[in-house]
Coordinates of C-alpha atoms and ligand atoms in Angstrom, one line a residue:
M982 CA -117.4 -20.0 -31.3
F983 CA -120.8 -19.3 -29.8
P984 CA -122.0 -21.8 -27.3
A985 CA -125.6 -23.1 -27.6
L986 CA -125.8 -23.5 -23.8
R987 CA -124.3 -21.2 -21.2
S988 CA -124.7 -20.8 -17.5
E989 CA -122.4 -17.8 -17.0
I990 CA -120.5 -14.9 -18.4
A991 CA -117.1 -13.9 -17.2
G992 CA -117.6 -16.2 -14.2
V993 CA -120.9 -14.7 -13.1
S994 CA -124.0 -16.9 -13.0
L995 CA -126.7 -15.7 -15.4
R996 CA -129.5 -17.2 -13.3
N997 CA -128.2 -15.2 -10.3
V998 CA -128.0 -12.0 -12.4
A999 CA -131.6 -12.6 -13.6
R1000 CA -132.8 -13.4 -10.0
R1001 CA -131.1 -10.3 -8.7
F1002 CA -132.0 -7.7 -11.4
G1003 CA -134.9 -9.3 -13.2
T1004 CA -135.3 -9.7 -17.0
P1005 CA -134.8 -8.5 -19.6
T1006 CA -131.4 -7.2 -18.6
F1007 CA -128.4 -6.2 -20.7
V1008 CA -125.2 -7.6 -19.3
Y1009 CA -121.8 -6.2 -20.4
D1010 CA -118.5 -7.8 -19.7
A1011 CA -115.9 -5.0 -18.9
A1012 CA -112.9 -7.3 -19.7
T1013 CA -114.2 -7.8 -23.3
I1014 CA -114.5 -4.0 -23.8
E1015 CA -111.0 -3.5 -22.4
R1016 CA -109.6 -6.2 -24.7
K1017 CA -111.2 -4.6 -27.8
I1018 CA -109.8 -1.2 -26.8
D1019 CA -106.3 -2.7 -26.5
D1020 CA -106.7 -4.2 -30.1
L1021 CA -106.8 -0.6 -31.4
K1022 CA -103.9 0.8 -29.5
A1023 CA -101.8 1.4 -32.7
F1024 CA -104.1 4.4 -33.5
D1025 CA -103.1 7.7 -31.9
V1026 CA -106.6 8.4 -30.8
V1027 CA -109.6 6.0 -30.3
R1028 CA -112.8 8.1 -30.2
Y1029 CA -115.7 5.9 -29.1
A1030 CA -118.9 6.5 -31.0
Q1031 CA -121.1 6.4 -27.9
K1032 CA -124.3 6.1 -29.9
A1033 CA -123.5 2.4 -29.8
C1034 CA -123.9 2.1 -26.0
S1035 CA -123.9 5.3 -24.0
N1036 CA -124.4 4.3 -20.4
I1037 CA -122.2 6.6 -18.3
A1038 CA -120.6 3.6 -16.7
I1039 CA -119.4 2.4 -20.1
L1040 CA -118.2 5.9 -21.0
D1041 CA -116.4 6.0 -17.7
L1042 CA -114.7 2.7 -18.5
M1043 CA -113.6 4.1 -21.9
R1044 CA -112.3 7.2 -20.3
R1045 CA -110.2 5.3 -17.8
K1046 CA -108.7 3.3 -20.7
G1047 CA -107.6 6.5 -22.5
V1048 CA -110.4 6.5 -25.0
V1049 CA -112.0 9.8 -26.0
V1050 CA -115.6 10.2 -27.1
D1051 CA -117.8 11.3 -30.0
A1052 CA -121.2 12.9 -29.3
V1053 CA -124.0 13.4 -31.7
S1054 CA -126.5 15.3 -29.6
A1055 CA -126.7 17.6 -26.6
G1056 CA -127.8 14.5 -24.6
E1057 CA -124.6 12.7 -25.6
I1058 CA -122.5 15.7 -24.6
H1059 CA -124.3 15.7 -21.3
R1060 CA -123.5 12.0 -20.8
A1061 CA -119.8 12.5 -21.7
L1062 CA -119.5 15.3 -19.2
K1063 CA -121.3 13.3 -16.5
A1064 CA -118.8 10.4 -17.2
G1065 CA -115.9 12.7 -16.4
F1066 CA -114.7 13.8 -19.8
Q1067 CA -113.3 17.3 -19.9
P1068 CA -115.1 19.6 -22.3
H1069 CA -111.9 20.7 -24.1
A1070 CA -108.4 19.5 -24.5
A1071 CA -105.1 20.3 -22.8
A1072 CA -102.5 21.6 -25.3
G1073 CA -101.5 19.0 -27.8
A1074 CA -104.0 16.4 -26.5
P1075 CA -107.0 15.1 -28.5
H1076 CA -110.3 16.8 -27.9
P1077 CA -111.9 14.7 -25.2
I1078 CA -115.4 15.3 -26.7
V1079 CA -116.2 16.0 -30.4
Y1080 CA -119.7 16.9 -31.5
T1081 CA -120.3 15.2 -34.9
A1082 CA -123.5 15.8 -36.8
D1083 CA -125.1 17.1 -39.9
I1084 CA -127.2 19.7 -38.2
F1085 CA -127.1 21.7 -34.9
D1086 CA -130.5 21.5 -33.2
R1087 CA -130.7 24.6 -31.0
D1088 CA -129.9 22.7 -27.8
A1089 CA -126.8 21.2 -29.3
L1090 CA -125.5 24.6 -30.6
E1091 CA -126.0 26.2 -27.2
M1092 CA -124.3 23.2 -25.5
V1093 CA -121.2 23.2 -27.7
L1094 CA -120.8 27.0 -27.2
K1095 CA -121.4 26.8 -23.5
H1096 CA -118.8 24.1 -22.9
D1097 CA -116.5 25.0 -25.8
I1098 CA -116.8 21.5 -27.3
H1099 CA -114.9 20.8 -30.6
V1100 CA -117.3 20.5 -33.6
N1101 CA -117.2 18.3 -36.6
C1102 CA -119.5 19.9 -39.2
G1103 CA -121.4 17.6 -41.6
S1104 CA -123.1 20.4 -43.6
P1105 CA -122.3 23.9 -45.0
D1106 CA -125.3 25.2 -42.9
M1107 CA -123.8 23.8 -39.8
L1108 CA -120.5 25.5 -40.5
E1109 CA -122.2 28.8 -41.2
Q1110 CA -124.2 28.6 -38.0
Y1111 CA -121.1 27.7 -35.9
G1112 CA -118.9 30.4 -37.6
A1113 CA -121.5 33.0 -36.9
R1114 CA -121.6 32.2 -33.2
K1115 CA -117.9 31.3 -32.7
P1116 CA -115.7 33.1 -35.2
G1117 CA -112.0 32.2 -35.0
A1118 CA -112.7 28.6 -33.7
N1119 CA -111.0 25.4 -34.9
V1120 CA -113.3 23.0 -36.7
T1121 CA -113.4 19.5 -38.3
L1122 CA -115.2 18.9 -41.5
R1123 CA -117.0 15.6 -42.2
I1124 CA -116.8 14.9 -45.9
N1125 CA -119.0 12.5 -47.9
P1126 CA -116.5 11.2 -50.4
G1127 CA -119.1 10.2 -52.9
F1128 CA -119.1 6.5 -52.1
G1129 CA -120.1 4.4 -49.1
H1130 CA -120.9 0.9 -47.8
G1131 CA -122.5 -0.7 -44.8
H1132 CA -123.8 -4.0 -43.5
S1133 CA -127.3 -2.7 -44.6
Q1134 CA -128.4 -0.1 -47.0
K1135 CA -129.6 1.7 -43.9
T1136 CA -126.1 2.0 -42.5
N1137 CA -124.4 3.2 -45.6
T1138 CA -123.4 6.8 -45.0
G1139 CA -121.6 7.7 -48.2
G1140 CA -122.7 8.5 -51.8
E1141 CA -125.5 10.6 -53.2
Q1142 CA -128.3 8.8 -51.5
S1143 CA -126.8 9.6 -48.0
K1144 CA -127.7 12.6 -46.0
H1145 CA -124.3 12.5 -44.2
G1146 CA -121.3 14.8 -44.4
I1147 CA -120.4 17.6 -46.7
W1148 CA -120.5 16.6 -50.4
H1149 CA -116.9 16.3 -51.5
E1150 CA -117.4 18.7 -54.4
Q1151 CA -118.5 21.3 -51.8
L1152 CA -115.2 21.3 -49.9
D1153 CA -114.0 24.5 -51.5
D1154 CA -117.2 26.3 -50.7
C1155 CA -116.9 25.2 -47.1
L1156 CA -113.3 26.4 -46.9
R1157 CA -114.5 29.8 -48.1
I1158 CA -117.3 29.8 -45.4
A1159 CA -114.6 28.9 -42.9
D1160 CA -112.4 31.8 -44.1
R1161 CA -115.2 34.2 -43.9
H1162 CA -115.7 33.4 -40.2
G1163 CA -112.0 33.1 -39.4
L1164 CA -112.5 29.3 -38.7
S1165 CA -109.5 27.1 -39.0
V1166 CA -110.1 23.6 -40.4
T1167 CA -107.9 21.5 -38.2
G1168 CA -109.6 18.2 -38.7
L1169 CA -110.9 16.1 -41.6
H1170 CA -113.2 13.2 -41.0
L1171 CA -114.6 10.4 -43.3
H1172 CA -117.1 7.8 -42.2
I1173 CA -118.6 5.8 -45.1
G1174 CA -120.8 3.4 -43.2
S1175 CA -121.2 0.9 -40.4
G1176 CA -120.2 -2.7 -40.5
T1177 CA -118.5 -2.4 -43.8
D1178 CA -115.5 -4.5 -45.0
M1179 CA -111.7 -3.9 -45.6
E1180 CA -112.1 -3.4 -49.3
H1181 CA -114.4 -0.4 -48.8
L1182 CA -112.6 0.9 -45.8
S1183 CA -109.3 1.0 -47.7
Q1184 CA -110.8 3.1 -50.5
V1185 CA -111.3 5.8 -47.8
C1186 CA -107.6 6.4 -47.4
G1187 CA -107.2 7.5 -51.0
A1188 CA -110.1 9.9 -50.7
M1189 CA -108.7 11.3 -47.4
E1190 CA -105.3 12.0 -49.0
K1191 CA -106.9 13.9 -51.9
L1192 CA -109.3 15.9 -49.7
A1193 CA -106.6 16.6 -47.1
A1194 CA -104.4 18.1 -49.7
D1195 CA -107.2 20.4 -50.7
V1196 CA -107.6 21.6 -47.1
G1197 CA -103.9 22.0 -46.6
R1198 CA -101.6 22.8 -43.7
T1199 CA -104.1 23.9 -41.1
L1200 CA -104.9 20.2 -40.6
T1201 CA -103.6 18.5 -37.5
T1202 CA -106.0 15.5 -37.3
I1203 CA -107.4 13.1 -39.7
S1204 CA -110.2 10.7 -38.7
A1205 CA -110.9 7.4 -40.4
G1206 CA -114.4 7.3 -38.9
G1207 CA -116.0 4.2 -37.5
G1208 CA -117.6 1.2 -39.1
L1209 CA -115.1 -1.5 -38.2
P1210 CA -117.0 -4.7 -38.5
T1211 CA -117.3 -7.2 -35.7
I1212 CA -118.5 -10.8 -35.6
Y1213 CA -122.2 -11.7 -35.3
Q1214 CA -122.2 -15.4 -36.3
E1215 CA -120.1 -18.5 -37.1
G1216 CA -118.1 -17.8 -40.2
D1217 CA -117.7 -14.0 -39.7
T1218 CA -114.1 -13.0 -39.6
Y1219 CA -112.3 -10.3 -37.6
V1220 CA -111.0 -7.4 -39.6
D1221 CA -107.2 -7.4 -39.8
V1222 CA -106.7 -4.3 -37.6
A1223 CA -102.9 -4.3 -38.1
A1224 CA -103.3 -4.2 -41.9
Y1225 CA -106.0 -1.5 -41.6
Y1226 CA -103.7 0.6 -39.4
K1227 CA -100.9 0.2 -41.9
L1228 CA -103.0 1.6 -44.8
W1229 CA -104.0 4.6 -42.7
D1230 CA -100.6 5.2 -41.3
A1231 CA -99.1 5.2 -44.8
S1232 CA -101.7 7.8 -45.9
R1233 CA -101.0 9.8 -42.8
K1234 CA -97.2 9.7 -43.4
R1235 CA -97.6 10.9 -47.0
L1236 CA -99.7 13.8 -45.8
E1237 CA -97.2 14.6 -43.0
A1238 CA -94.4 14.8 -45.6
Q1239 CA -96.5 17.1 -47.7
F1240 CA -97.4 19.4 -44.8
G1241 CA -94.2 19.3 -43.0
H1242 CA -95.8 18.6 -39.6
K1243 CA -97.3 15.7 -37.6
L1244 CA -100.9 14.6 -38.0
A1245 CA -102.9 12.7 -35.4
L1246 CA -104.7 9.6 -36.7
E1247 CA -108.1 9.0 -35.2
L1248 CA -110.4 6.0 -35.3
E1249 CA -114.1 6.3 -34.3
P1250 CA -115.4 2.8 -33.6
G1251 CA -118.7 2.1 -32.0
R1252 CA -119.7 -1.6 -32.4
Y1253 CA -116.1 -2.8 -32.5
L1254 CA -115.6 -1.8 -28.9
V1255 CA -118.9 -2.9 -27.4
A1256 CA -120.9 -5.3 -29.6
E1257 CA -119.3 -8.5 -28.3
S1258 CA -119.3 -7.4 -24.7
G1259 CA -123.1 -7.3 -24.5
Y1260 CA -125.8 -9.9 -23.8
L1261 CA -129.5 -9.4 -23.6
V1262 CA -130.7 -11.9 -21.0
A1263 CA -134.4 -12.7 -21.3
E1264 CA -136.8 -15.3 -19.8
I1265 CA -138.8 -17.7 -22.0
R1266 CA -142.3 -17.0 -20.9
A1267 CA -144.3 -19.1 -23.4
I1268 CA -143.6 -21.9 -25.9
K1269 CA -146.2 -22.0 -28.6
K1270 CA -146.9 -24.3 -31.5
M1271 CA -148.3 -22.7 -34.7
G1272 CA -148.9 -25.5 -37.2
K1273 CA -145.4 -26.8 -37.9
N1274 CA -143.6 -23.9 -36.2
T1275 CA -142.5 -23.7 -32.6
F1276 CA -142.1 -20.2 -31.0
Y1277 CA -140.1 -19.4 -27.9
L1278 CA -141.6 -16.2 -26.7
L1279 CA -139.4 -14.0 -24.4
D1280 CA -140.0 -11.1 -22.1
A1281 CA -137.7 -9.1 -24.3
G1282 CA -138.8 -7.6 -27.7
F1283 CA -137.8 -5.2 -30.3
N1284 CA -138.3 -2.5 -27.7
N1285 CA -135.0 -3.9 -26.2
L1286 CA -133.2 -5.0 -29.3
A1287 CA -134.3 -3.5 -32.6
R1288 CA -131.5 -4.7 -34.9
P1289 CA -133.4 -7.8 -36.2
I1290 CA -136.6 -5.9 -37.1
L1291 CA -134.6 -3.0 -38.6
Y1292 CA -131.9 -4.7 -40.5
G1293 CA -132.7 -8.5 -40.3
S1294 CA -129.5 -8.7 -38.2
H1295 CA -128.4 -12.0 -36.9
H1296 CA -127.5 -12.4 -33.2
P1297 CA -126.2 -15.6 -31.7
M1298 CA -128.5 -17.1 -29.0
S1299 CA -128.0 -19.5 -26.2
I1300 CA -130.1 -21.2 -23.5
V1301 CA -129.3 -21.1 -19.8
P1302 CA -130.3 -24.5 -18.5
G1303 CA -132.4 -24.7 -15.4
P1304 CA -135.6 -22.9 -14.4
L1305 CA -135.0 -19.4 -13.1
D1306 CA -137.0 -20.2 -9.9
E1307 CA -134.9 -23.2 -9.0
V1308 CA -131.9 -22.1 -6.8
G1309 CA -128.6 -24.0 -6.9
T1310 CA -126.1 -24.9 -9.6
I1311 CA -127.5 -26.6 -12.6
A1312 CA -124.9 -28.3 -14.8
V1313 CA -124.8 -27.3 -18.5
D1314 CA -126.4 -30.4 -19.9
E1315 CA -126.6 -32.1 -23.2
R1316 CA -129.9 -31.4 -25.0
P1317 CA -131.4 -32.2 -28.4
K1318 CA -131.8 -29.2 -30.6
A1319 CA -134.9 -28.0 -32.4
D1320 CA -135.6 -25.4 -35.1
V1321 CA -137.5 -22.6 -33.4
I1322 CA -138.6 -19.1 -34.0
V1323 CA -137.7 -16.6 -31.2
G1324 CA -140.0 -13.7 -30.6
G1325 CA -140.9 -11.1 -28.0
P1326 CA -144.0 -9.9 -26.1
L1327 CA -145.0 -6.9 -28.3
C1328 CA -148.3 -6.6 -30.1
E1329 CA -146.7 -6.5 -33.5
S1330 CA -146.0 -9.5 -35.8
G1331 CA -142.5 -8.1 -36.6
D1332 CA -141.5 -8.7 -33.0
I1333 CA -139.3 -11.6 -34.0
F1334 CA -135.6 -11.9 -33.2
T1335 CA -135.0 -14.6 -35.9
Q1336 CA -135.8 -12.7 -39.1
A1337 CA -133.9 -11.9 -42.3
E1338 CA -133.8 -8.4 -43.9
G1339 CA -137.3 -7.7 -45.4
G1340 CA -139.1 -9.2 -42.4
Y1341 CA -138.9 -12.9 -43.5
V1342 CA -139.2 -15.1 -40.4
C1343 CA -136.5 -17.7 -40.0
T1344 CA -136.0 -20.6 -37.7
R1345 CA -133.0 -21.1 -35.5
S1346 CA -131.5 -24.4 -34.3
L1347 CA -131.5 -24.0 -30.5
P1348 CA -131.4 -26.4 -27.6
T1349 CA -134.9 -27.5 -26.6
A1350 CA -135.9 -25.4 -23.6
Q1351 CA -138.7 -24.9 -21.2
V1352 CA -140.8 -22.0 -20.0
G1353 CA -138.9 -20.4 -17.1
E1354 CA -135.5 -20.9 -18.6
L1355 CA -133.3 -18.0 -19.8
L1356 CA -132.5 -17.2 -23.4
V1357 CA -129.4 -15.0 -24.0
I1358 CA -129.2 -12.9 -27.2
E1359 CA -125.5 -12.3 -27.7
C1360 CA -123.3 -9.7 -29.4
A1361 CA -125.9 -7.2 -28.4
G1362 CA -123.8 -4.6 -26.7
A1363 CA -123.8 -2.2 -29.7
Y1364 CA -127.1 -0.5 -30.8
G1365 CA -129.0 -2.7 -28.3
F1366 CA -130.1 -0.8 -25.3
A1367 CA -129.2 2.4 -27.1
M1368 CA -131.9 1.9 -29.7
G1369 CA -134.5 0.7 -27.2
S1370 CA -137.9 2.2 -26.9
N1371 CA -140.9 2.3 -24.6
Y1372 CA -143.2 0.8 -27.2
N1373 CA -146.2 -0.9 -25.7
S1374 CA -145.3 0.9 -22.5
K1375 CA -142.5 -1.5 -21.8
P1376 CA -139.9 -0.2 -19.4
Y1377 CA -136.3 0.1 -20.5
A1378 CA -134.3 -3.0 -19.5
A1379 CA -131.8 -2.9 -16.6
E1380 CA -128.1 -2.7 -17.5
V1381 CA -125.5 -4.6 -15.5
L1382 CA -121.7 -4.4 -15.8
L1383 CA -119.6 -7.4 -15.0
R1384 CA -116.2 -6.5 -13.6
N1385 CA -113.8 -8.7 -11.7
G1386 CA -116.4 -11.4 -11.1
Q1387 CA -118.9 -9.0 -9.7
A1388 CA -122.2 -7.8 -11.2
H1389 CA -122.9 -4.1 -10.9
L1390 CA -126.2 -2.5 -11.7
I1391 CA -125.4 0.4 -14.0
R1392 CA -128.9 1.3 -14.9
A1393 CA -132.1 0.4 -13.0
R1394 CA -135.0 -1.0 -14.8
Q1395 CA -137.6 1.8 -15.4
T1396 CA -140.6 1.8 -13.2
P1397 CA -144.3 2.4 -14.3
D1398 CA -144.0 6.0 -13.1
D1399 CA -140.8 6.5 -15.2
L1400 CA -143.0 5.6 -18.2
I1401 CA -145.4 8.4 -17.7
R1402 CA -143.0 11.0 -16.4
G1403 CA -143.7 14.4 -17.9
E1404 CA -147.2 13.4 -19.1
V1405 CA -150.0 15.7 -18.1
I1406 CA -153.8 15.4 -18.3
P1407 CA -154.9 19.0 -19.1
V1408 CA -157.6 20.4 -16.7
Ligands
LLP890 N1 -118.9 7.6 -36.7 C1 -120.0 8.1 -37.2 C2 -120.0 9.4 -37.8 C3 -121.1 7.3 -37.3 O1 -122.2 7.8 -37.9 C4 -121.1 6.0 -36.7 C5 -122.3 5.2 -36.7 C6 -119.9 5.5 -36.1 C7 -118.8 6.3 -36.1 C8 -119.8 4.2 -35.5 O2 -120.1 3.1 -36.4 P1 -119.7 1.6 -35.9 O3 -118.3 1.6 -35.7 O4 -120.5 1.4 -34.7 O5 -120.2 0.8 -37.1 N2 -127.9 1.1 -35.7 C9 -127.0 0.5 -36.7 C10 -125.7 1.3 -36.8 C11 -125.9 2.7 -37.1 C12 -124.6 3.4 -37.1 C13 -124.7 4.9 -37.1 N3 -123.5 5.6 -37.1 C14 -126.7 -1.0 -36.3 O6 -127.3 -1.5 -35.3 O7 -126.0 -1.7 -37.0

């Protein structure tokens, strides 16, 4: 399923991309994102969790495909507005932007009020603060149903150990807070974790039905949250979207019968839409032997892709045959494989892309390669660039969107001056 050698993505030569835009560069294939959006068309509303990959060109692509957007900060609201999303909905249409969080920082509160952005409250305090400033508004409540599940303990957002959402036993208290401010609870939202599985996802439907019955007839929207898993290695399987929809649709229909009116069913995927579309293209700059181990050292590190060091996440890798400096087509050749460790340039031992959770360094069987060839880290579109940092004063990577056989620069690589912007030496 994942090639060990590749020279192109969506018909665009990777060596040309690297020569034109430099490395490391994130490359996204627009057609893959569009295909993933189409997979989910049964749902009334697909609300993209932009934290996964928030470049405004990606948001614009989503908007053109009829996807609406989730924002978790004033910055993400700003991005959504810049990408052309309207702040609030036309009658009967889904909210183009929803602010979902557990707190309002002061910037976010002012931003949602200024632009009249719909709010999904994840704490009683947030509801109080919003009600005090915008009595009479419609709100969504995010509930922690008391259980959760994720691909890592760090991405489990339900249960008592999680800070997310309103504890399910506090729903009544929150309905009273809403009443006190004249707020109408029109939406209910559950998101139990990221990269979970069908079994856990299906438990959420039952919790939703019970909680929705407690809220009652003011509800017009229920949201199944995000968390739809995607594939990161051989053997991973795609979630059965049709079966998942059926479960949710049945819950929705039972609630509609109870309330006597229609309910919109929202889904809030992040990684499902963008993970597979994205590739981190890096150059191998050194090949080192350390005792029995061979290291391929890249010009990309955990400043570009933090998932391996954070969660021990596995990402497929491939080698682009042919030195970067050599112009002309180079055939994808047959090469022997070797077990290697792949790391980055940062001054930190954990800067290793082939590691398991807990920081245990692993080897990966990859085609033998040379310094000056490209290595591609795949399935990196979600939580890749978005979780990047300037650690070691490394600039953010460039981002490139492939569309109709063309490579478009959608974010320029940072310059040295970008790195120190805003810094001041006091006199
Ligand atoms: N909705 C809410 C309220 C969320 O908190 C999240 C993710 C999503 C939707 C989208 O989840 P997705 O469909 O992408 O799984 N950095 C981690 C993932 C953190 C997810 C945070 N919230 C990773 O790289 O796996």
